[in-house]
Coordinates of C-alpha atoms in Angstrom, one line a residue:
X1 CA -21.1 14.3 16.0
X2 CA -21.2 16.7 13.5
X3 CA -19.8 15.4 8.9
X4 CA -17.7 16.4 7.3
X5 CA -20.2 17.4 5.0
X6 CA -23.9 18.1 6.6
X7 CA -22.6 21.8 6.2
X8 CA -22.0 23.5 3.2
X9 CA -18.5 23.6 1.6
X10 CA -16.6 27.4 1.1
X11 CA -19.2 29.6 -1.1
X12 CA -18.4 29.5 -5.4
X13 CA -15.7 32.3 -5.0
X14 CA -13.2 31.9 -3.7
X15 CA -10.0 33.4 -5.4
X16 CA -7.0 32.8 -3.1
X17 CA -4.6 31.0 -4.7
X18 CA -0.8 29.3 -4.9
X19 CA 2.0 31.4 -6.2
X20 CA 0.1 34.2 -7.3
X21 CA -2.6 31.9 -9.8
X22 CA -6.5 32.5 -8.9
X23 CA -9.3 30.5 -9.8
X24 CA -12.1 31.7 -8.8
X25 CA -14.9 27.7 -8.7
X26 CA -17.5 28.9 -10.4
X27 CA -18.8 32.4 -11.3
X28 CA -22.7 33.1 -12.6
X29 CA -24.3 33.6 -16.5
X30 CA -24.9 36.3 -18.1
X31 CA -28.4 34.2 -19.4
X32 CA -29.1 33.0 -15.2
X33 CA -28.1 28.7 -13.6
X34 CA -23.8 28.5 -12.9
X35 CA -21.3 28.8 -15.7
X36 CA -17.9 27.5 -14.4
X37 CA -15.5 30.2 -14.8
X38 CA -14.1 28.1 -17.2
X39 CA -16.4 27.8 -19.5
X40 CA -16.8 24.7 -18.5
X41 CA -21.0 23.4 -17.4
X42 CA -20.7 24.0 -13.4
X43 CA -23.1 20.9 -11.6
X44 CA -27.1 21.1 -11.9
X45 CA -30.3 19.1 -11.4
X46 CA -29.2 17.3 -15.2
X47 CA -27.2 14.2 -16.6
X48 CA -25.5 14.6 -19.7
X49 CA -25.4 12.2 -21.9
X50 CA -22.1 11.7 -24.1
X51 CA -18.4 11.8 -23.7
X52 CA -18.1 15.2 -24.6
X53 CA -20.4 16.7 -22.7
X54 CA -19.6 15.0 -19.9
X55 CA -16.3 16.3 -19.8
X56 CA -17.1 19.7 -19.4
X57 CA -18.8 19.4 -16.0
X58 CA -17.2 21.5 -12.9
X59 CA -16.4 20.3 -9.2
X60 CA -18.5 23.0 -7.6
X61 CA -17.0 24.6 -4.2
X62 CA -13.9 22.9 -4.7
X63 CA -11.8 25.2 -2.7
X64 CA -9.2 28.3 -4.3
X65 CA -5.7 25.4 -4.0
X66 CA -4.2 24.6 -7.3
X67 CA -1.2 21.7 -6.5
X68 CA 2.0 22.6 -8.2
X69 CA 3.5 19.0 -9.7
X70 CA 7.0 19.4 -10.8
X71 CA 7.3 19.1 -15.1
X72 CA 8.4 15.7 -15.1
X73 CA 7.9 12.9 -18.2
X74 CA 7.9 9.4 -18.1
X75 CA 10.6 7.8 -21.4
X76 CA 8.5 4.7 -22.6
X77 CA 10.4 1.7 -21.2
X78 CA 11.5 -0.5 -24.5
X79 CA 9.7 -3.7 -25.2
X80 CA 7.0 -5.1 -26.5
X81 CA 3.8 -2.3 -28.2
X82 CA 0.6 -3.0 -27.2
X83 CA -1.8 -3.8 -30.6
X84 CA -4.4 -1.0 -28.4
X85 CA -3.8 3.2 -28.1
X86 CA -2.2 3.8 -25.0
X87 CA -1.7 7.1 -24.2
X88 CA -1.3 7.2 -19.8
X89 CA 2.5 5.5 -18.8
X90 CA 3.5 8.9 -20.1
X91 CA 1.4 10.2 -17.3
X92 CA 4.6 9.3 -15.0
X93 CA 7.3 10.6 -13.4
X94 CA 10.8 10.3 -14.1
X95 CA 12.8 7.8 -11.8
X96 CA 15.5 9.8 -9.9
X97 CA 18.2 7.7 -8.6
X98 CA 20.5 10.4 -7.0
X99 CA 23.2 9.2 -4.3
X100 CA 23.1 12.3 -2.4
X101 CA 19.1 12.5 -3.0
X102 CA 18.5 8.5 -1.5
X103 CA 20.8 9.4 1.4
X104 CA 19.1 11.9 3.1
X105 CA 15.6 9.9 2.1
X106 CA 18.0 7.1 4.4
X107 CA 18.5 10.0 6.5
X108 CA 15.5 10.9 6.8
X109 CA 14.0 8.2 7.9
X110 CA 15.4 7.8 10.5
X111 CA 14.6 9.2 14.0
X112 CA 10.9 10.0 12.9
X113 CA 7.4 8.2 13.4
X114 CA 6.1 9.3 10.5
X115 CA 8.1 7.7 9.1
X116 CA 9.0 4.6 10.9
X117 CA 5.2 3.7 11.2
X118 CA 5.4 2.4 7.5
X119 CA 6.1 -1.2 7.1
X120 CA 7.4 -0.5 3.3
X121 CA 10.4 0.3 4.6
X122 CA 13.2 -2.2 3.3
X123 CA 13.6 -4.5 5.7
X124 CA 11.2 -6.5 8.2
X125 CA 9.6 -6.3 11.2
X126 CA 10.7 -9.1 13.8
X127 CA 10.2 -9.3 17.4
X128 CA 13.2 -8.1 18.0
X129 CA 13.1 -5.3 15.9
X130 CA 11.0 -4.1 18.0
X131 CA 13.2 -3.1 21.1
X132 CA 13.1 0.5 20.0
X133 CA 10.8 2.3 20.9
X134 CA 7.1 2.3 19.4
X135 CA 4.1 4.5 19.8
X136 CA 0.8 3.0 21.9
X137 CA -1.2 3.9 17.7
X138 CA 2.1 1.3 16.6
X139 CA 2.0 -1.6 18.5
X140 CA -1.8 -1.6 18.5
X141 CA -1.4 -1.5 14.7
X142 CA 1.0 -4.0 14.7
X143 CA 0.9 -6.8 17.0
X144 CA -3.2 -6.6 18.4
X145 CA -5.5 -4.7 15.2
X146 CA -7.4 -2.7 15.2
X147 CA -6.4 -2.2 19.2
X148 CA -8.5 0.8 20.0
X149 CA -10.0 2.0 16.9
X150 CA -14.2 1.8 17.1
X151 CA -15.5 -1.8 16.5
X152 CA -17.1 -2.2 12.5
X153 CA -20.6 -0.1 12.6
X154 CA -23.6 -1.7 11.4
X155 CA -26.1 -1.7 8.4
X156 CA -28.2 0.2 10.1
X157 CA -25.5 2.9 11.7
X158 CA -23.9 2.7 7.4
X159 CA -27.5 3.6 6.7
X160 CA -28.1 6.0 9.4
X161 CA -24.8 8.3 8.6
X162 CA -25.7 8.5 4.8
X163 CA -29.6 9.9 5.2
X164 CA -27.3 12.4 7.7
X165 CA -25.0 14.2 5.0
X166 CA -24.7 15.3 1.9
X167 CA -23.7 13.8 -1.2
X168 CA -19.4 14.9 -1.8
X169 CA -18.9 17.0 -4.9
X170 CA -18.1 14.1 -6.7
X171 CA -21.1 12.2 -6.2
X172 CA -22.6 14.7 -7.6
X173 CA -21.1 15.0 -10.1
X174 CA -20.8 11.0 -11.6
X175 CA -24.5 11.6 -10.9
X176 CA -25.1 13.2 -14.1
X177 CA -23.0 10.5 -16.0
X178 CA -24.4 7.0 -17.5
X179 CA -22.7 4.4 -16.2
X180 CA -21.7 3.4 -18.9
X181 CA -19.4 5.9 -20.0
X182 CA -17.9 5.3 -17.2
X183 CA -17.3 2.1 -17.1
X184 CA -15.3 2.1 -20.5
X185 CA -12.1 0.3 -20.3
X186 CA -11.4 3.1 -23.2
X187 CA -8.4 5.7 -22.6
X188 CA -11.1 8.0 -23.7
X189 CA -13.3 7.0 -20.6
X190 CA -10.1 7.5 -18.1
X191 CA -9.9 10.4 -19.2
X192 CA -13.2 10.8 -18.1
X193 CA -12.4 10.1 -14.7
X194 CA -9.2 12.0 -14.4
X195 CA -11.6 14.5 -14.8
X196 CA -14.2 13.4 -12.3
X197 CA -10.9 13.4 -9.8
X198 CA -9.5 16.6 -10.8
X199 CA -10.5 19.6 -7.9
X200 CA -11.2 17.1 -5.3
X201 CA -10.3 17.2 -2.0
X202 CA -8.6 14.0 -0.6
X203 CA -7.0 13.0 2.8
X204 CA -4.1 10.9 3.2
X205 CA -3.6 9.3 6.4
X206 CA -0.5 8.8 7.0
X207 CA 2.7 9.8 4.4
X208 CA 5.2 6.9 5.5
X209 CA 9.3 6.7 4.2
X210 CA 10.3 9.5 1.4
X211 CA 9.8 7.4 -0.8
X212 CA 6.4 7.4 -1.6
X213 CA 6.7 11.1 -2.3
X214 CA 5.6 9.9 -6.2
X215 CA 1.6 9.0 -4.4
X216 CA 1.5 12.8 -3.7
X217 CA 3.2 13.7 -6.6
X218 CA 1.1 11.6 -8.8
X219 CA -2.1 13.4 -6.4
X220 CA -0.9 16.9 -8.0
X221 CA -0.6 15.8 -11.2
X222 CA -4.5 14.7 -11.1
X223 CA -5.4 18.1 -9.9
X224 CA -6.5 17.1 -6.6
X225 CA -5.9 19.4 -3.7
X226 CA -4.7 17.0 -1.3
X227 CA -4.0 16.8 2.6
X228 CA -2.4 14.9 5.2
X229 CA -2.7 13.7 8.6
X230 CA 0.1 12.8 10.0
X231 CA 2.8 13.2 13.4
X232 CA 4.4 16.3 12.9
X233 CA 8.2 14.6 12.6
X234 CA 7.1 14.2 8.9
X235 CA 9.3 14.9 6.3
X236 CA 5.7 15.6 4.4
X237 CA 5.1 18.5 6.0
X238 CA 7.4 20.6 3.8
X239 CA 5.0 19.7 0.7
X240 CA 2.7 22.3 1.0
X241 CA 5.6 24.6 0.7
X242 CA 6.5 23.3 -2.3
X243 CA 3.2 23.0 -3.7
X244 CA 2.3 20.0 -3.7
X245 CA -0.1 19.4 -0.7
X246 CA -2.5 21.6 -0.1
X247 CA -3.0 21.4 3.8
X248 CA -0.4 19.0 6.4
X249 CA -2.2 18.5 9.7
X250 CA -0.3 16.9 12.2
X251 CA -1.0 13.9 15.3
X252 CA -0.4 12.9 17.1
X253 CA 0.3 9.2 16.6
X254 CA 2.0 8.5 19.3
X255 CA -1.5 8.1 21.0
X256 CA -3.5 5.0 21.9
X257 CA -5.8 4.2 18.5
X258 CA -8.9 5.7 19.6
X259 CA -7.7 8.8 20.4
X260 CA -5.7 9.3 16.7
X261 CA -9.0 8.9 15.4
X262 CA -10.7 11.3 17.3
X263 CA -8.6 13.9 16.6
X264 CA -8.5 12.5 12.7
X265 CA -12.4 12.7 12.6
X266 CA -12.2 16.1 14.5
X267 CA -9.5 17.6 11.7
X268 CA -11.4 16.2 8.2
X269 CA -14.4 17.8 9.8
X270 CA -13.2 21.1 9.4
X271 CA -12.0 21.1 5.7
X272 CA -13.3 23.3 3.6
X273 CA -14.5 26.2 5.6
X274 CA -11.1 28.5 4.7
X275 CA -11.8 28.2 1.4
X276 CA -8.6 26.3 0.7
X277 CA -9.7 22.7 0.0
X278 CA -13.2 21.8 -0.8
X279 CA -14.3 19.9 2.2
X280 CA -13.4 16.1 2.3
X281 CA -14.1 13.6 -1.1
X282 CA -12.9 11.0 -0.1
X283 CA -9.8 9.2 2.1
X284 CA -6.5 7.1 1.1
X285 CA -3.6 5.5 2.8
X286 CA -0.6 3.5 0.8
X287 CA 0.7 2.6 4.8
X288 CA -0.1 -0.7 5.9
X289 CA -0.5 0.3 9.6
X290 CA -3.0 2.9 8.7
X291 CA -5.8 1.1 6.5
X292 CA -8.3 0.4 9.7
X293 CA -7.9 3.3 10.8
X294 CA -8.7 4.9 7.0
X295 CA -11.4 2.1 7.1
X296 CA -12.9 3.2 10.3
X297 CA -13.0 6.9 9.3
X298 CA -14.7 6.4 5.3
X299 CA -17.4 4.6 7.1
X300 CA -18.4 7.1 10.2
X301 CA -18.1 10.4 7.6
X302 CA -20.0 8.3 4.8
X303 CA -17.2 8.4 2.1
X304 CA -16.6 5.4 0.0
X305 CA -13.9 3.5 1.0
X306 CA -13.2 -1.0 2.6
X307 CA -15.5 -2.4 5.2
X308 CA -13.6 -2.4 8.9
X309 CA -14.8 -6.1 8.7
X310 CA -13.3 -6.9 5.9
X311 CA -10.2 -4.6 6.7
X312 CA -10.0 -6.0 10.3
X313 CA -10.4 -10.1 8.4
X314 CA -7.9 -9.5 6.1
X315 CA -5.2 -8.4 8.6
X316 CA -5.9 -11.3 11.0
X317 CA -4.4 -14.4 9.7
X318 CA -6.5 -16.8 11.7
X319 CA -9.9 -15.0 10.5
X320 CA -8.5 -15.0 6.9
X321 CA -8.4 -19.3 7.0
X322 CA -12.0 -18.9 8.6
X323 CA -13.7 -16.7 5.3
X324 CA -11.7 -18.8 2.9
X325 CA -12.5 -21.7 4.7
X326 CA -16.7 -20.4 4.5
X327 CA -16.7 -19.7 1.5
X328 CA -14.9 -22.7 -0.2
X329 CA -11.9 -22.1 -1.6
X330 CA -8.5 -23.5 -0.5
X331 CA -6.6 -23.3 2.8
X332 CA -4.1 -24.9 4.4
X333 CA -4.0 -26.8 7.5
X334 CA -3.9 -24.5 10.4
X335 CA -4.2 -23.6 13.6
X336 CA -4.6 -21.2 16.2
X337 CA -2.2 -21.3 19.1
X338 CA -3.3 -19.5 22.8
X339 CA -0.4 -21.6 24.9
X340 CA 1.7 -23.8 25.2
X341 CA -1.0 -27.1 25.3
X342 CA -1.7 -25.7 22.3
X343 CA 1.5 -27.0 20.7
X344 CA 0.0 -31.0 20.7
X345 CA -2.8 -29.9 18.5
X346 CA -1.2 -28.3 16.5
X347 CA 2.2 -31.0 15.4
X348 CA -1.1 -33.7 15.0
X349 CA -3.2 -31.5 13.5
X350 CA -0.6 -29.4 11.2
X351 CA 2.3 -31.2 11.0
X352 CA 5.6 -31.0 9.8
X353 CA 7.3 -28.8 8.0
X354 CA 4.5 -25.7 9.0
X355 CA 5.2 -22.2 9.3
X356 CA 4.4 -19.6 13.2
X357 CA 3.3 -16.5 12.7
X358 CA 1.6 -14.2 15.3
X359 CA -2.0 -14.4 14.2
X360 CA -2.7 -10.5 14.0
X361 CA 0.5 -8.8 13.0
X362 CA 2.4 -7.2 9.6
X363 CA 5.2 -7.4 7.3
X364 CA 5.7 -10.9 8.3
X365 CA 6.4 -10.4 12.2
X366 CA 7.6 -13.0 13.7
X367 CA 6.8 -15.5 10.4
X368 CA 9.8 -18.3 10.1
X369 CA 9.7 -21.4 9.3
X370 CA 9.7 -25.1 11.6
X371 CA 10.8 -28.4 11.6
X372 CA 10.1 -30.9 14.2
X373 CA 8.4 -30.8 17.4
X374 CA 11.4 -29.2 19.3
X375 CA 11.6 -26.2 16.6
X376 CA 8.2 -25.6 17.4
X377 CA 8.8 -25.2 20.7
X378 CA 12.2 -22.7 20.3
X379 CA 10.3 -20.7 18.3
X380 CA 6.8 -20.8 19.5
X381 CA 8.6 -19.1 23.0
X382 CA 11.2 -17.0 21.1
X383 CA 8.1 -15.2 19.4
X384 CA 5.9 -15.0 23.1
X385 CA 8.7 -14.1 25.2
X386 CA 9.5 -11.5 23.4
X387 CA 6.4 -10.0 22.7
X388 CA 5.4 -10.7 26.7
X389 CA 8.5 -8.7 28.0
X390 CA 7.0 -5.3 25.9
X391 CA 5.6 -2.2 28.1
X392 CA 3.6 0.6 26.8
X393 CA 5.2 3.7 29.0
X394 CA 5.0 7.0 28.3
X395 CA 2.9 6.1 25.2
X396 CA 5.7 4.5 23.6
X397 CA 6.1 0.6 23.3
X398 CA 9.6 -0.3 25.0
X399 CA 11.4 -3.9 25.7
X400 CA 10.6 -3.8 29.4
X401 CA 13.3 -4.0 32.2
X402 CA 12.0 -4.7 36.4
X403 CA 12.3 -0.2 36.2
X404 CA 10.7 0.4 33.3
X405 CA 6.9 0.6 34.6
X406 CA 4.6 0.6 32.3
X407 CA 1.9 -1.0 31.7
X408 CA 2.1 -4.7 30.2
X409 CA 2.0 -4.8 26.4
X410 CA 0.1 -8.0 26.2
X411 CA -3.6 -5.4 27.4
X412 CA -3.4 -4.4 23.6
X413 CA -2.1 -7.3 21.5
X414 CA -3.5 -10.4 20.4
X415 CA -0.5 -12.6 22.0
X416 CA -1.8 -16.3 19.5
X417 CA 0.4 -17.5 16.5
X418 CA -0.6 -19.2 14.1
X419 CA 0.6 -22.5 12.7
X420 CA -0.6 -23.7 9.2
X421 CA 1.1 -26.3 6.9
X422 CA 4.1 -25.4 5.2
X423 CA 3.0 -23.9 1.6
X424 CA 5.8 -25.4 -1.2
X425 CA 6.7 -24.3 -4.1
X426 CA 6.8 -20.8 -5.9
X427 CA 5.7 -17.5 -4.6
X428 CA 3.5 -14.6 -7.0
X429 CA 2.0 -11.4 -6.6
X430 CA -1.1 -10.5 -8.0
X431 CA -1.7 -7.3 -7.8
X432 CA -5.5 -6.7 -8.6
X433 CA -7.8 -3.6 -9.1
X434 CA -11.5 -4.0 -7.6
X435 CA -14.7 -1.7 -9.1
X436 CA -18.7 -2.5 -8.7
X437 CA -17.8 -5.9 -7.2
X438 CA -15.5 -7.9 -9.4
X439 CA -12.4 -7.3 -11.2
X440 CA -11.1 -4.8 -13.2
X441 CA -7.4 -5.1 -13.3
X442 CA -5.4 -8.5 -12.4
X443 CA -1.4 -8.8 -13.0
X444 CA 1.0 -12.2 -11.4
X445 CA 4.5 -11.4 -10.4
X446 CA 6.3 -14.1 -9.7
X447 CA 8.8 -14.3 -6.9
X448 CA 11.5 -15.8 -6.4
X449 CA 12.8 -18.2 -3.4
X450 CA 12.3 -17.0 -0.1
X451 CA 15.9 -16.8 1.7
X452 CA 14.2 -19.9 4.9
X453 CA 13.5 -20.2 7.6
X454 CA 12.7 -15.8 8.2
X455 CA 10.9 -15.2 3.7
X456 CA 13.4 -13.0 3.3
X457 CA 12.5 -12.5 -0.4
X458 CA 14.9 -12.5 -3.4
X459 CA 13.8 -11.4 -6.7
X460 CA 10.8 -11.5 -8.9
X461 CA 9.9 -11.0 -12.5
X462 CA 7.3 -9.5 -14.6
X463 CA 5.3 -10.2 -16.1
X464 CA 4.7 -13.5 -15.3
X465 CA 7.5 -16.8 -16.5
X466 CA 5.2 -19.5 -14.6
X467 CA 3.0 -21.6 -17.8
X468 CA -0.5 -19.4 -19.2
X469 CA -2.8 -22.5 -16.7
X470 CA -0.7 -21.5 -13.4
X471 CA -0.4 -18.3 -13.9
X472 CA -4.5 -18.3 -14.7
X473 CA -5.3 -20.1 -11.7
X474 CA -3.2 -17.7 -9.7
X475 CA -5.4 -15.3 -10.5
X476 CA -8.7 -16.6 -10.5
X477 CA -7.5 -17.8 -6.5
X478 CA -6.5 -14.2 -5.9
X479 CA -9.7 -12.4 -6.6
X480 CA -11.9 -15.3 -4.8
X481 CA -10.1 -14.5 -1.3
X482 CA -10.4 -10.4 -1.8
X483 CA -14.5 -11.6 -2.6
X484 CA -14.3 -13.8 0.1
X485 CA -13.4 -11.6 2.4
X486 CA -16.0 -8.9 1.7
X487 CA -14.2 -6.7 -1.1
X488 CA -15.7 -5.0 -3.5
X489 CA -13.2 -2.2 -4.7
X490 CA -9.8 -0.5 -4.6
X491 CA -6.4 -2.3 -4.9
X492 CA -5.5 -4.5 -3.6
X493 CA -2.1 -7.2 -3.3
X494 CA -2.5 -10.0 -2.8
X495 CA 0.2 -13.1 -1.9
X496 CA -0.1 -16.5 -3.3
X497 CA 1.4 -20.1 -3.9
X498 CA 1.8 -22.2 -6.7
X499 CA 2.2 -25.0 -4.6
X500 CA 2.0 -29.2 -5.9
X501 CA -1.3 -29.5 -4.6
X502 CA -2.5 -26.8 -6.4
X503 CA -2.8 -22.6 -6.1
X504 CA -2.4 -21.4 -2.0
X505 CA -3.4 -17.8 -0.9
X506 CA -0.2 -16.8 1.1
X507 CA -2.5 -13.2 2.8
X508 CA -4.1 -10.3 1.5
X509 CA -3.1 -6.4 1.5
X510 CA -6.2 -3.8 1.1
X511 CA -4.0 -1.7 -0.5
X512 CA -1.5 -0.9 -3.3
X513 CA 1.9 -2.6 -2.3
X514 CA 5.2 -0.6 -1.0
X515 CA 8.3 -1.8 -2.6
X516 CA 8.7 -2.0 -6.5
X517 CA 4.6 -2.5 -6.8
X518 CA 4.0 0.7 -8.5
X519 CA 6.3 0.7 -11.1
X520 CA 6.6 -2.9 -11.3
X521 CA 2.3 -2.3 -13.4
X522 CA 2.5 0.9 -14.5
X523 CA 6.0 -0.4 -17.5
X524 CA 4.5 -3.5 -17.3
X525 CA 1.0 -2.8 -18.1
X526 CA 1.3 0.8 -18.2
X527 CA -1.3 0.4 -14.9
X528 CA -1.3 3.1 -12.5
X529 CA -1.6 2.4 -9.4
X530 CA -2.1 5.6 -7.4
X531 CA -4.1 6.4 -9.9
X532 CA -6.8 3.5 -9.3
X533 CA -6.4 3.9 -5.3
X534 CA -7.4 7.6 -5.6
X535 CA -10.6 6.6 -7.6
X536 CA -11.7 4.3 -6.0
X537 CA -11.4 6.1 -2.6
X538 CA -13.5 9.4 -4.0
X539 CA -15.7 7.0 -5.8
X540 CA -15.2 7.0 -9.0
X541 CA -15.4 3.6 -10.8
X542 CA -12.3 1.9 -12.3
X543 CA -11.5 0.6 -15.5
X544 CA -7.3 0.9 -16.3
X545 CA -7.2 0.2 -19.9
X546 CA -5.0 -2.5 -20.5
X547 CA -3.1 -3.7 -23.3
X548 CA -3.3 -7.1 -25.2
X549 CA 0.5 -7.0 -24.9
X550 CA 3.3 -6.1 -21.8
X551 CA 4.3 -2.5 -23.1
X552 CA 8.5 -4.1 -20.9
X553 CA 9.4 -6.6 -18.5
X554 CA 10.6 -5.8 -15.9
X555 CA 12.9 -7.6 -13.0
X556 CA 14.0 -6.7 -9.6
X557 CA 15.3 -7.6 -5.9
X558 CA 16.2 -6.5 -2.9
X559 CA 20.5 -7.7 -2.3
X560 CA 20.9 -9.7 0.6
X561 CA 23.5 -9.6 2.6
X562 CA 25.5 -12.3 1.8
X563 CA 27.4 -13.0 5.3
X564 CA 27.5 -10.5 8.5
X565 CA 29.2 -7.6 8.4
X566 CA 30.3 -3.7 7.6
X567 CA 30.2 -1.6 4.2
X568 CA 32.3 0.6 3.4
X569 CA 32.3 1.4 -0.1
X570 CA 28.9 2.1 -2.5
X571 CA 30.5 2.8 -5.0
X572 CA 30.3 -0.6 -7.9
X573 CA 26.1 0.1 -7.5
X574 CA 26.6 4.2 -8.3
X575 CA 28.4 2.3 -11.6
X576 CA 25.3 -0.1 -11.9
X577 CA 23.0 2.7 -12.0
X578 CA 24.5 4.1 -15.9
X579 CA 24.1 1.2 -17.3
X580 CA 21.5 0.2 -20.4
X581 CA 18.2 -1.7 -18.6
X582 CA 18.9 -0.5 -15.0
X583 CA 16.2 1.6 -14.7
X584 CA 17.3 2.4 -10.5
X585 CA 20.4 0.4 -8.3
X586 CA 19.1 2.5 -5.0
X587 CA 21.7 1.6 -1.7
X588 CA 19.4 0.9 1.1
X589 CA 22.0 1.5 3.6
X590 CA 25.0 4.0 4.1
X591 CA 28.7 3.1 4.2
X592 CA 30.1 1.9 7.8
X593 CA 26.9 0.4 8.4
X594 CA 27.0 -3.2 9.8
X595 CA 24.8 -5.8 8.4
X596 CA 23.7 -9.3 9.6
X597 CA 24.1 -11.9 6.7
X598 CA 22.0 -15.9 7.0
X599 CA 24.5 -16.9 9.5
X600 CA 23.8 -14.7 12.2
X601 CA 20.0 -14.1 11.5
X602 CA 17.4 -12.7 9.0
X603 CA 19.8 -10.6 6.6
X604 CA 19.6 -7.1 6.2
X605 CA 19.3 -6.2 2.3
X606 CA 22.2 -4.0 0.6
X607 CA 19.8 -1.9 -2.6
X608 CA 17.6 -2.6 -4.0
X609 CA 18.0 -3.0 -8.1
X610 CA 14.9 -2.2 -11.1
X611 CA 15.7 -3.0 -14.4
X612 CA 13.6 -2.9 -18.0
X613 CA 14.7 -6.0 -21.2
X614 CA 12.2 -6.8 -23.9
X615 CA 11.3 -10.1 -22.8
X616 CA 10.9 -11.6 -19.1
X617 CA 13.7 -13.8 -19.7
X618 CA 16.2 -11.8 -20.6
X619 CA 15.6 -9.3 -17.7
X620 CA 15.5 -11.8 -15.0
X621 CA 18.8 -12.9 -16.2
X622 CA 19.8 -9.5 -16.0
X623 CA 19.4 -9.1 -12.6
X624 CA 21.0 -12.0 -11.3
X625 CA 23.5 -11.4 -13.5
X626 CA 24.4 -7.7 -11.5
X627 CA 23.2 -9.5 -8.3
X628 CA 26.2 -11.6 -8.8
X629 CA 28.8 -9.2 -9.5
X630 CA 28.1 -8.6 -5.4
X631 CA 27.5 -5.0 -5.8
X632 CA 27.5 -3.8 -2.2
X633 CA 30.5 -5.5 -0.6
X634 CA 30.5 -6.5 2.8
X635 CA 33.8 -6.7 4.4
X636 CA 34.2 -9.3 7.1

């Protein structure tokens, strides 16, 4: 297939614009050579030597689209002042918690395949939730990733691709700059990295939920020309009219993964021909199910990105454990259960308590604690029974009936179940930024005790309240696990536990964490994980400047339903939202919604609370006090 860059992009004289604005890519200088239209220096064969010269480089043939990000500023959070100068926090965006807008987001997500595929939605996938219709692509990526996506390329195949294409416009610019200018952890170097990103064409595969609008706004604020590949029903198509993204290219996500890959390749290969954007400089996603797809698109197009084999190992829990063991890292006892006959082996080699989880799953699908052999047998049979009853019919994954027909979904799923040692102790999140094979940032946030046996999340606080030595051990393990899986650059959300015998990995997510993770890192440490994700996708080095003390302390939680019943009133939550130190108080249900309490199954999440205080202890205490007020009453 022809690469997106094996042919030239649009010529350097495209004048079309947005909202009446016109901006030619480049204009010829009087004395020969190329001079950028704004007086900067366009890319030539000569290298630059100073930061000032590097800042004058201009992107060649970038396309005429000019993004129009919302004009928003962020008020700095109260908290510890950093002794080092730091200016990037103001690059963030206001938090708009208008109740009508939040309710609109809930409505937008309902019935949309594009939103349904985003597993960062509050609440987690279980075997029973799969009774709802799921597309073939979803089924493959949730239960049998990587499904029918192309196999990872060999080293020789990757080399052949790279040799057959032209370097991206971003790479042409980067090649002119001394590495030491780009790899400093300073404000000036961060400004240079933003300069290198400005004007780049980047493809977002999957838009996810409406709550991820901020990722597109952040890209627009950086001056990126965003192209979205998503199912036709996605809310994100409206971002073109708003001037936030350049293009929305519909992809039929109800197809199998192989067909989705082929359609995406064809669409990306056409970019740059109409002059609105350049050819693709990078590909990114903030949606878990599209990480394997994005890794393969980047590989086939010779663009920066994760190696598909590393992504596959990270998403398969048994493969993750094998990679860690081979690297000499701590690994819980585990056995892969392929049939009922393996339960006896699991009972003997792993013991109890233990955790059962599908080997290839996402969003903690089917994860449950078991305490004895009978419990293990019942849970195993429950998982297998539910998965075995699913069929693929008319391009959708549905609960099978005697008359439903369709193809047995087990043909596209990995039906293996991983049994592993139950890990005691407190759970933490470690958000890691890698570049050049080494970590550039790793922040630890404490998680509260999960609600067993379903491991529902409770609260989180950052910076960590754990002893400094525990934080160091957890951070070192998280980074070592990312490296052991074969990753060298990008943003990762790593989940670990500090157990009675030392730190242990739960899982590595090869993307920015969802939910409150972006806001947590930005407010606590001033690090913008969206920005760092986009840098990695473009091949720009990451080295975010980090203050020596946190800018503020944050705490957040999803409030679990205490009992089963109905939600009638949200007025108390509206009052909480107006209090000092409350960043947001978002409802996750609408009035009239029936919710599940722990006595009937995995609890429903009622609302999302996020607060800030000068210290971590104060932030956590404030959060718990709000939760104790029963912000979303449930009528039994």
